[in-house]
Amino acid sequence: MTFAEFQKHIRTSQKDFYRETLANHRDVIRVKKEGKVLVNLEKIFGATLKLSNQKGFAAMSMRDLSRETGLSMGALYSYFNSKDEILSMLQEQQRAFTKKFLEEAIEGEQAPRKKLGAAVRAHLYLSEVMQAWFYFSYMEAKNLPDAEKSSAVKSERFTERLFTDILESGRECGEFHQVDCRLTASCLKAMLQDWYLKRGKYASRGVTVERYAQFLLEMIESFVGRQSYENSG
Amino acid sequence: MTFAEFQKHIRTSQKDFYRETLANHRDVIRVKKEGKVLVNLEKIFGATLKLSNQKGFAAMSMRDLSRETGLSMGALYSYFNSKDEILSMLQEQQRAFTKKFLEEAIEGEQAPRKKLGAAVRAHLYLSEVMQAWFYFSYMEAKNLPDAEKSSAVKSERFTERLFTDILESGRECGEFHQVDCRLTASCLKAMLQDWYLKRGKYASRGVTVERYAQFLLEMIESFVGRQSYENSG
DNA sequence: GTCTATATACGGATAGAC
DNA sequence: GTCTATCCGTATATAGAC
């Protein structure tokens, strides 16, 4: 899947996730009309990501958020009970998103090499479209309440496990070299994360997401692969 | 240099940097006796790192800091003029530290392969000893005032440039393959950063800093090298 | 030099009008 | 549903005693 295809695919699903967020928090959201809620949730989430990524969630005041969204303090508080709840809602959406698209991306593929390519591309494309979200999630993870924090760690481990499994299956069927799969997956993940953590750097250097994907796959391939990598893209 | 050697080396230099911090801020530090200042600066910096890394610098209150250091609010404010100034002082020290030890580590080496090994090890060892500091610097970078932020970016670029230069010199003398050196250096840096950003993960898996260094060098070597990597100690 | 006590401002959250 | 006005806790920073 190319980035353009992926982008189109994801834009259409985005509304569904806001609907799900609404469903999960129907008890605290006091506004009745669904259309209204979806529009305002998107405003609130967008503004939260923007402001938090500039100066951190803790430093963002509710008055800042009010100004940025154009909603009054009172109006804001009819969508959640506390500032921290915004954090939880955002995290919840992000986790669902990531899980869905990563699993979807690899489910068609059988060969480890192809699976790896699909998973790496899916992760990069996803974090490209949702950059603000991924950045936020990474930077604010330690500020989450305990319950949320353990969910976040679980989600991290899920992603890493996914890559480890692909590498291990490749090793077992002889397609890949004998390497430490878990450590390799861990390093791969670090490089995937760098894409959304330092996006400004890559943008200013004119590195596209597809170029970065290709580069990562070449590097991993040179390390684990028995033959040169072919672009499955 | 092994990690044990490095650790010993660095501990002895640490005091010098507190002395330098004092010298740079003599005008705002109202306490006269040098010994007193050095002890308390270390307390303040240590506590700031501990508390900030738990819940973020913005969420750390001066009362928290007072409790943690055992100094009263009034006493604290005789070492700086504002909370933000603690941030600046920490950043300043960290930058000086990193620059010194990275340059020192590679200055003896000539061959690109050896230089790379020395630089990678130095960076990992440094971030191992100063983990709290590196973590803090990464996480709080965006909260710095503008002047400090540009210094931080400059320092980041310096480090990356150092690795890029090593890779390029290796390519020029035919020791390394034709690869995109800047992108390779960027990815290498991402993996180096992961070591201090996810230290808990690596600790719980029993990965030592020397093992991680060796692993990174093997991976980079398989990508850029024409021959297998030899452990340079 | 360090303490306690306090000035002053800003934060999150809510009540009640419209 | 959304607004304005306000409560009240907590934050940073400082004054002044010892």
GROMACS .gro file of N, CA and C in nm, chain B residues 3-154:
model
  456
  236PHE      N    1   3.304   0.024   3.012
  236PHE     CA    2   3.210   0.107   3.087
  236PHE      C    3   3.263   0.139   3.226
  237ALA      N    4   3.325   0.040   3.289
  237ALA     CA    5   3.378   0.060   3.424
  237ALA      C    6   3.483   0.172   3.427
  238GLU      N    7   3.573   0.170   3.330
  238GLU     CA    8   3.675   0.275   3.320
  238GLU      C    9   3.610   0.411   3.301
  239PHE      N   10   3.516   0.412   3.210
  239PHE     CA   11   3.449   0.538   3.178
  239PHE      C   12   3.380   0.597   3.301
  240GLN      N   13   3.313   0.509   3.375
  240GLN     CA   14   3.239   0.550   3.494
  240GLN      C   15   3.330   0.618   3.596
  241LYS      N   16   3.446   0.559   3.614
  241LYS     CA   17   3.541   0.614   3.710
  241LYS      C   18   3.589   0.751   3.662
  242HIS      N   19   3.621   0.756   3.536
  242HIS     CA   20   3.670   0.878   3.473
  242HIS      C   21   3.570   0.993   3.491
  243ILE      N   22   3.446   0.963   3.470
  243ILE     CA   23   3.345   1.069   3.469
  243ILE      C   24   3.311   1.120   3.609
  244ARG      N   25   3.311   1.029   3.704
  244ARG     CA   26   3.277   1.070   3.841
  244ARG      C   27   3.372   1.178   3.893
  245THR      N   28   3.497   1.165   3.853
  245THR     CA   29   3.595   1.262   3.902
  245THR      C   30   3.577   1.399   3.837
  246SER      N   31   3.525   1.400   3.715
  246SER     CA   32   3.507   1.529   3.646
  246SER      C   33   3.383   1.603   3.691
  247GLN      N   34   3.290   1.529   3.748
  247GLN     CA   35   3.159   1.586   3.777
  247GLN      C   36   3.164   1.714   3.861
  248LYS      N   37   3.247   1.713   3.963
  248LYS     CA   38   3.257   1.831   4.051
  248LYS      C   39   3.296   1.957   3.974
  249ASP      N   40   3.387   1.938   3.878
  249ASP     CA   41   3.431   2.052   3.798
  249ASP      C   42   3.315   2.123   3.731
  250PHE      N   43   3.219   2.046   3.688
  250PHE     CA   44   3.108   2.106   3.616
  250PHE      C   45   3.016   2.184   3.709
  251TYR      N   46   3.007   2.140   3.834
  251TYR     CA   47   2.930   2.218   3.933
  251TYR      C   48   3.003   2.349   3.962
  252ARG      N   49   3.134   2.342   3.966
  252ARG     CA   50   3.213   2.464   3.986
  252ARG      C   51   3.190   2.561   3.870
  253GLU      N   52   3.182   2.506   3.751
  253GLU     CA   53   3.161   2.591   3.634
  253GLU      C   54   3.022   2.654   3.637
  254THR      N   55   2.925   2.573   3.677
  254THR     CA   56   2.788   2.626   3.689
  254THR      C   57   2.786   2.742   3.788
  255LEU      N   58   2.853   2.724   3.899
  255LEU     CA   59   2.861   2.832   3.998
  255LEU      C   60   2.924   2.957   3.937
  256ALA      N   61   3.035   2.937   3.868
  256ALA     CA   62   3.104   3.051   3.807
  256ALA      C   63   3.012   3.125   3.710
  257ASN      N   64   2.937   3.048   3.630
  257ASN     CA   65   2.848   3.109   3.530
  257ASN      C   66   2.731   3.184   3.592
  258HIS      N   67   2.699   3.151   3.718
  258HIS     CA   68   2.579   3.210   3.778
  258HIS      C   69   2.611   3.281   3.909
  259ARG      N   70   2.735   3.322   3.924
  259ARG     CA   71   2.778   3.388   4.047
  259ARG      C   72   2.692   3.510   4.082
  260ASP      N   73   2.645   3.579   3.977
  260ASP     CA   74   2.567   3.701   3.998
  260ASP      C   75   2.431   3.674   4.060
  261VAL      N   76   2.371   3.558   4.032
  261VAL     CA   77   2.237   3.533   4.088
  261VAL      C   78   2.241   3.448   4.215
  262ILE      N   79   2.349   3.369   4.233
  262ILE     CA   80   2.358   3.285   4.352
  262ILE      C   81   2.406   3.371   4.469
  263ARG      N   82   2.318   3.385   4.569
  263ARG     CA   83   2.349   3.478   4.677
  263ARG      C   84   2.427   3.413   4.791
  264VAL      N   85   2.448   3.283   4.784
  264VAL     CA   86   2.521   3.213   4.889
  264VAL      C   87   2.671   3.225   4.862
  265LYS      N   88   2.749   3.258   4.967
  265LYS     CA   89   2.890   3.290   4.946
  265LYS      C   90   2.985   3.170   4.947
  266LYS      N   91   2.970   3.081   5.047
  266LYS     CA   92   3.067   2.973   5.063
  266LYS      C   93   3.058   2.868   4.952
  267GLU      N   94   3.169   2.849   4.882
  267GLU     CA   95   3.168   2.761   4.766
  267GLU      C   96   3.124   2.618   4.798
  268GLY      N   97   3.179   2.563   4.905
  268GLY     CA   98   3.146   2.426   4.943
  268GLY      C   99   2.997   2.406   4.960
  269LYS      N  100   2.936   2.498   5.031
  269LYS     CA  101   2.791   2.499   5.054
  269LYS      C  102   2.715   2.498   4.920
  270VAL      N  103   2.756   2.588   4.833
  270VAL     CA  104   2.688   2.601   4.704
  270VAL      C  105   2.695   2.471   4.625
  271LEU      N  106   2.814   2.413   4.618
  271LEU     CA  107   2.831   2.291   4.538
  271LEU      C  108   2.742   2.178   4.589
  272VAL      N  109   2.741   2.162   4.722
  272VAL     CA  110   2.657   2.058   4.782
  272VAL      C  111   2.510   2.081   4.750
  273ASN      N  112   2.465   2.206   4.769
  273ASN     CA  113   2.323   2.235   4.749
  273ASN      C  114   2.281   2.234   4.602
  274LEU      N  115   2.370   2.279   4.516
  274LEU     CA  116   2.339   2.272   4.373
  274LEU      C  117   2.317   2.126   4.332
  275GLU      N  118   2.401   2.040   4.384
  275GLU     CA  119   2.388   1.899   4.350
  275GLU      C  120   2.255   1.843   4.401
  276LYS      N  121   2.220   1.883   4.524
  276LYS     CA  122   2.089   1.842   4.579
  276LYS      C  123   1.976   1.891   4.490
  277ILE      N  124   1.983   2.019   4.455
  277ILE     CA  125   1.875   2.080   4.377
  277ILE      C  126   1.862   2.014   4.241
  278PHE      N  127   1.975   1.998   4.175
  278PHE     CA  128   1.971   1.936   4.042
  278PHE      C  129   1.921   1.792   4.050
  279GLY      N  130   1.972   1.718   4.146
  279GLY     CA  131   1.930   1.579   4.162
  279GLY      C  132   1.781   1.566   4.186
  280ALA      N  133   1.731   1.650   4.276
  280ALA     CA  134   1.588   1.645   4.308
  280ALA      C  135   1.504   1.688   4.189
  281THR      N  136   1.550   1.790   4.119
  281THR     CA  137   1.476   1.836   4.001
  281THR      C  138   1.464   1.724   3.898
  282LEU      N  139   1.575   1.657   3.874
  282LEU     CA  140   1.573   1.547   3.777
  282LEU      C  141   1.478   1.436   3.822
  283LYS      N  142   1.488   1.401   3.949
  283LYS     CA  143   1.404   1.293   4.000
  283LYS      C  144   1.255   1.325   3.986
  284LEU      N  145   1.217   1.443   4.037
  284LEU     CA  146   1.076   1.480   4.036
  284LEU      C  147   1.024   1.505   3.894
  285SER      N  148   1.104   1.576   3.814
  285SER     CA  149   1.061   1.606   3.677
  285SER      C  150   1.044   1.480   3.595
  286ASN      N  151   1.133   1.386   3.614
  286ASN     CA  152   1.124   1.264   3.534
  286ASN      C  153   1.007   1.178   3.578
  287GLN      N  154   0.960   1.199   3.700
  287GLN     CA  155   0.841   1.127   3.744
  287GLN      C  156   0.714   1.188   3.684
  288LYS      N  157   0.702   1.320   3.695
  288LYS     CA  158   0.575   1.378   3.653
  288LYS      C  159   0.586   1.501   3.564
  289GLY      N  160   0.705   1.531   3.518
  289GLY     CA  161   0.723   1.646   3.429
  289GLY      C  162   0.762   1.770   3.506
  290PHE      N  163   0.845   1.851   3.445
  290PHE     CA  164   0.896   1.971   3.510
  290PHE      C  165   0.784   2.069   3.546
  291ALA      N  166   0.690   2.086   3.456
  291ALA     CA  167   0.580   2.180   3.479
  291ALA      C  168   0.496   2.138   3.598
  292ALA      N  169   0.481   2.009   3.617
  292ALA     CA  170   0.396   1.959   3.726
  292ALA      C  171   0.471   1.953   3.859
  293MET      N  172   0.601   1.969   3.856
  293MET     CA  173   0.679   1.973   3.980
  293MET      C  174   0.665   2.111   4.044
  294SER      N  175   0.618   2.116   4.167
  294SER     CA  176   0.604   2.246   4.232
  294SER      C  177   0.730   2.276   4.313
  295MET      N  178   0.748   2.403   4.345
  295MET     CA  179   0.863   2.441   4.425
  295MET      C  180   0.852   2.382   4.565
  296ARG      N  181   0.731   2.358   4.609
  296ARG     CA  182   0.714   2.292   4.739
  296ARG      C  183   0.763   2.148   4.733
  297ASP      N  184   0.734   2.081   4.623
  297ASP     CA  185   0.788   1.946   4.602
  297ASP      C  186   0.941   1.950   4.612
  298LEU      N  187   0.997   2.045   4.542
  298LEU     CA  188   1.143   2.056   4.538
  298LEU      C  189   1.199   2.086   4.676
  299SER      N  190   1.129   2.170   4.748
  299SER     CA  191   1.170   2.204   4.884
  299SER      C  192   1.171   2.079   4.973
  300ARG      N  193   1.066   2.001   4.962
  300ARG     CA  194   1.056   1.878   5.041
  300ARG      C  195   1.169   1.782   5.004
  301GLU      N  196   1.187   1.763   4.877
  301GLU     CA  197   1.284   1.664   4.828
  301GLU      C  198   1.430   1.702   4.863
  302THR      N  199   1.461   1.831   4.854
  302THR     CA  200   1.598   1.873   4.883
  302THR      C  201   1.623   1.892   5.032
  303GLY      N  202   1.514   1.911   5.107
  303GLY     CA  203   1.530   1.943   5.248
  303GLY      C  204   1.561   2.090   5.271
  304LEU      N  205   1.558   2.170   5.164
  304LEU     CA  206   1.580   2.314   5.177
  304LEU      C  207   1.445   2.386   5.178
  305SER      N  208   1.440   2.498   5.249
  305SER     CA  209   1.315   2.573   5.250
  305SER      C  210   1.297   2.649   5.120
  306MET      N  211   1.177   2.699   5.097
  306MET     CA  212   1.150   2.780   4.978
  306MET      C  213   1.248   2.897   4.970
  307GLY      N  214   1.263   2.965   5.080
  307GLY     CA  215   1.352   3.080   5.083
  307GLY      C  216   1.495   3.044   5.047
  308ALA      N  217   1.541   2.932   5.103
  308ALA     CA  218   1.678   2.889   5.075
  308ALA      C  219   1.696   2.857   4.927
  309LEU      N  220   1.597   2.788   4.873
  309LEU     CA  221   1.604   2.752   4.731
  309LEU      C  222   1.625   2.876   4.644
  310TYR      N  223   1.547   2.980   4.676
  310TYR     CA  224   1.551   3.099   4.591
  310TYR      C  225   1.677   3.182   4.608
  311SER      N  226   1.770   3.135   4.690
  311SER     CA  227   1.898   3.205   4.691
  311SER      C  228   1.997   3.138   4.596
  312TYR      N  229   1.949   3.036   4.522
  312TYR     CA  230   2.035   2.971   4.422
  312TYR      C  231   1.991   3.000   4.279
  313PHE      N  232   1.873   3.060   4.267
  313PHE     CA  233   1.823   3.097   4.132
  313PHE      C  234   1.711   3.199   4.150
  314ASN      N  235   1.678   3.266   4.039
  314ASN     CA  236   1.575   3.369   4.046
  314ASN      C  237   1.436   3.318   4.012
  315SER      N  238   1.429   3.211   3.938
  315SER     CA  239   1.298   3.159   3.900
  315SER      C  240   1.308   3.009   3.872
  316LYS      N  241   1.195   2.945   3.873
  316LYS     CA  242   1.190   2.802   3.845
  316LYS      C  243   1.253   2.772   3.709
  317ASP      N  244   1.222   2.854   3.611
  317ASP     CA  245   1.276   2.831   3.477
  317ASP      C  246   1.428   2.836   3.472
  318GLU      N  247   1.485   2.912   3.564
  318GLU     CA  248   1.631   2.922   3.564
  318GLU      C  249   1.697   2.788   3.600
  319ILE      N  250   1.628   2.706   3.677
  319ILE     CA  251   1.682   2.572   3.707
  319ILE      C  252   1.698   2.495   3.577
  320LEU      N  253   1.595   2.504   3.494
  320LEU     CA  254   1.598   2.438   3.364
  320LEU      C  255   1.720   2.482   3.283
  321SER      N  256   1.740   2.612   3.274
  321SER     CA  257   1.853   2.664   3.196
  321SER      C  258   1.986   2.613   3.248
  322MET      N  259   2.000   2.618   3.380
  322MET     CA  260   2.128   2.575   3.439
  322MET      C  261   2.154   2.427   3.410
  323LEU      N  262   2.050   2.347   3.423
  323LEU     CA  263   2.065   2.204   3.395
  323LEU      C  264   2.106   2.181   3.250
  324GLN      N  265   2.038   2.248   3.160
  324GLN     CA  266   2.066   2.232   3.018
  324GLN      C  267   2.209   2.270   2.984
  325GLU      N  268   2.249   2.381   3.042
  325GLU     CA  269   2.384   2.433   3.018
  325GLU      C  270   2.490   2.330   3.058
  326GLN      N  271   2.473   2.275   3.178
  326GLN     CA  272   2.567   2.173   3.227
  326GLN      C  273   2.569   2.051   3.135
  327GLN      N  274   2.449   2.005   3.101
  327GLN     CA  275   2.438   1.884   3.019
  327GLN      C  276   2.507   1.900   2.884
  328ARG      N  277   2.486   2.015   2.823
  328ARG     CA  278   2.548   2.040   2.693
  328ARG      C  279   2.700   2.037   2.702
  329ALA      N  280   2.752   2.104   2.803
  329ALA     CA  281   2.897   2.109   2.821
  329ALA      C  282   2.953   1.968   2.841
  330PHE      N  283   2.887   1.894   2.926
  330PHE     CA  284   2.925   1.755   2.953
  330PHE      C  285   2.933   1.672   2.826
  331THR      N  286   2.824   1.668   2.755
  331THR     CA  287   2.814   1.582   2.637
  331THR      C  288   2.921   1.616   2.536
  332LYS      N  289   2.933   1.746   2.509
  332LYS     CA  290   3.029   1.791   2.410
  332LYS      C  291   3.170   1.745   2.447
  333LYS      N  292   3.206   1.771   2.572
  333LYS     CA  293   3.342   1.739   2.616
  333LYS      C  294   3.374   1.589   2.599
  334PHE      N  295   3.284   1.505   2.651
  334PHE     CA  296   3.317   1.363   2.653
  334PHE      C  297   3.309   1.297   2.516
  335LEU      N  298   3.219   1.346   2.432
  335LEU     CA  299   3.212   1.289   2.298
  335LEU      C  300   3.338   1.322   2.218
  336GLU      N  301   3.379   1.449   2.227
  336GLU     CA  302   3.499   1.490   2.152
  336GLU      C  303   3.623   1.418   2.204
  337GLU      N  304   3.629   1.408   2.335
  337GLU     CA  305   3.741   1.342   2.400
  337GLU      C  306   3.752   1.195   2.355
  338ALA      N  307   3.635   1.132   2.343
  338ALA     CA  308   3.632   0.989   2.314
  338ALA      C  309   3.688   0.955   2.176
  339ILE      N  310   3.664   1.043   2.081
  339ILE     CA  311   3.706   1.008   1.945
  339ILE      C  312   3.840   1.069   1.906
  340GLU      N  313   3.892   1.159   1.988
  340GLU     CA  314   4.009   1.235   1.942
  340GLU      C  315   4.133   1.148   1.920
  341GLY      N  316   4.144   1.038   1.992
  341GLY     CA  317   4.260   0.952   1.974
  341GLY      C  318   4.254   0.864   1.849
  342GLU      N  319   4.130   0.834   1.806
  342GLU     CA  320   4.112   0.736   1.697
  342GLU      C  321   4.125   0.798   1.558
  343GLN      N  322   4.180   0.721   1.466
  343GLN     CA  323   4.191   0.771   1.329
  343GLN      C  324   4.099   0.695   1.233
  344ALA      N  325   4.105   0.562   1.239
  344ALA     CA  326   4.025   0.481   1.146
  344ALA      C  327   3.876   0.498   1.173
  345PRO      N  328   3.798   0.522   1.068
  345PRO     CA  329   3.653   0.543   1.084
  345PRO      C  330   3.584   0.436   1.167
  346ARG      N  331   3.620   0.311   1.143
  346ARG     CA  332   3.555   0.201   1.214
  346ARG      C  333   3.581   0.211   1.365
  347LYS      N  334   3.703   0.244   1.399
  347LYS     CA  335   3.738   0.259   1.541
  347LYS      C  336   3.675   0.383   1.601
  348LYS      N  337   3.676   0.489   1.523
  348LYS     CA  338   3.615   0.615   1.565
  348LYS      C  339   3.467   0.595   1.595
  349LEU      N  340   3.401   0.524   1.505
  349LEU     CA  341   3.258   0.497   1.522
  349LEU      C  342   3.233   0.419   1.649
  350GLY      N  343   3.313   0.315   1.670
  350GLY     CA  344   3.299   0.235   1.790
  350GLY      C  345   3.318   0.319   1.916
  351ALA      N  346   3.419   0.403   1.914
  351ALA     CA  347   3.447   0.487   2.031
  351ALA      C  348   3.335   0.586   2.057
  352ALA      N  349   3.283   0.646   1.950
  352ALA     CA  350   3.177   0.746   1.966
  352ALA      C  351   3.047   0.683   2.015
  353VAL      N  352   3.014   0.568   1.958
  353VAL     CA  353   2.892   0.499   2.000
  353VAL      C  354   2.902   0.460   2.147
  354ARG      N  355   3.016   0.403   2.183
  354ARG     CA  356   3.034   0.362   2.323
  354ARG      C  357   3.030   0.483   2.416
  355ALA      N  358   3.100   0.589   2.377
  355ALA     CA  359   3.103   0.707   2.462
  355ALA      C  360   2.963   0.761   2.485
  356HIS      N  361   2.885   0.767   2.378
  356HIS     CA  362   2.749   0.820   2.391
  356HIS      C  363   2.664   0.732   2.482
  357LEU      N  364   2.673   0.603   2.464
  357LEU     CA  365   2.594   0.512   2.547
  357LEU      C  366   2.639   0.515   2.692
  358TYR      N  367   2.769   0.513   2.713
  358TYR     CA  368   2.821   0.514   2.850
  358TYR      C  369   2.782   0.643   2.921
  359LEU      N  370   2.796   0.753   2.847
  359LEU     CA  371   2.761   0.883   2.902
  359LEU      C  372   2.613   0.886   2.943
  360SER      N  373   2.527   0.839   2.855
  360SER     CA  374   2.384   0.843   2.883
  360SER      C  375   2.345   0.740   2.989
  361GLU      N  376   2.432   0.642   3.010
  361GLU     CA  377   2.407   0.544   3.114
  361GLU      C  378   2.434   0.606   3.252
  362VAL      N  379   2.548   0.673   3.263
  362VAL     CA  380   2.584   0.736   3.390
  362VAL      C  381   2.492   0.855   3.420
  363MET      N  382   2.455   0.927   3.315
  363MET     CA  383   2.375   1.049   3.330
  363MET      C  384   2.231   1.028   3.283
  364GLN      N  385   2.180   0.909   3.304
  364GLN     CA  386   2.050   0.877   3.244
  364GLN      C  387   1.941   0.979   3.276
  365ALA      N  388   1.930   1.013   3.404
  365ALA     CA  389   1.824   1.106   3.444
  365ALA      C  390   1.836   1.238   3.369
  366TRP      N  391   1.957   1.281   3.354
  366TRP     CA  392   1.985   1.406   3.286
  366TRP      C  393   1.947   1.402   3.138
  367PHE      N  394   1.989   1.296   3.071
  367PHE     CA  395   1.958   1.282   2.929
  367PHE      C  396   1.808   1.271   2.907
  368TYR      N  397   1.744   1.195   2.990
  368TYR     CA  398   1.599   1.177   2.980
  368TYR      C  399   1.528   1.311   2.997
  369PHE      N  400   1.568   1.380   3.100
  369PHE     CA  401   1.511   1.511   3.130
  369PHE      C  402   1.528   1.607   3.013
  370SER      N  403   1.650   1.610   2.962
  370SER     CA  404   1.683   1.704   2.854
  370SER      C  405   1.598   1.677   2.730
  371TYR      N  406   1.577   1.550   2.702
  371TYR     CA  407   1.497   1.512   2.586
  371TYR      C  408   1.352   1.552   2.606
  372MET      N  409   1.300   1.519   2.724
  372MET     CA  410   1.157   1.536   2.748
  372MET      C  411   1.116   1.682   2.769
  373GLU      N  412   1.207   1.760   2.822
  373GLU     CA  413   1.171   1.898   2.855
  373GLU      C  414   1.220   1.998   2.752
  374ALA      N  415   1.281   1.950   2.647
  374ALA     CA  416   1.340   2.041   2.548
  374ALA      C  417   1.239   2.143   2.497
  375LYS      N  418   1.118   2.098   2.473
  375LYS     CA  419   1.020   2.189   2.413
  375LYS      C  420   0.971   2.295   2.512
  376ASN      N  421   0.996   2.276   2.639
  376ASN     CA  422   0.952   2.374   2.739
  376ASN      C  423   1.055   2.483   2.766
  377LEU      N  424   1.169   2.472   2.703
  377LEU     CA  425   1.272   2.572   2.725
  377LEU      C  426   1.234   2.706   2.662
  378PRO      N  427   1.284   2.816   2.719
  378PRO     CA  428   1.268   2.945   2.651
  378PRO      C  429   1.342   2.942   2.517
  379ASP      N  430   1.301   3.030   2.428
  379ASP     CA  431   1.349   3.024   2.289
  379ASP      C  432   1.501   3.019   2.275
  380ALA      N  433   1.570   3.102   2.351
  380ALA     CA  434   1.715   3.107   2.340
  380ALA      C  435   1.776   2.971   2.373
  381GLU      N  436   1.727   2.912   2.482
  381GLU     CA  437   1.777   2.782   2.525
  381GLU      C  438   1.742   2.673   2.424
  382LYS      N  439   1.623   2.686   2.367
  382LYS     CA  440   1.577   2.583   2.275
  382LYS      C  441   1.670   2.575   2.153
  383SER      N  442   1.710   2.690   2.104
  383SER     CA  443   1.796   2.688   1.986
  383SER      C  444   1.935   2.632   2.020
  384SER      N  445   1.979   2.656   2.142
  384SER     CA  446   2.104   2.593   2.186
  384SER      C  447   2.090   2.442   2.191
  385ALA      N  448   1.975   2.396   2.236
  385ALA     CA  449   1.951   2.252   2.245
  385ALA      C  450   1.952   2.187   2.108
  386VAL      N  451   1.886   2.254   2.013
  386VAL     CA  452   1.883   2.201   1.877
  386VAL      C  453   2.024   2.199   1.819
  387LYS      N  454   2.098   2.306   1.844
  387LYS     CA  455   2.236   2.314   1.795
  387LYS      C  456   2.319   2.197   1.849
   0.00000   0.00000   0.00000
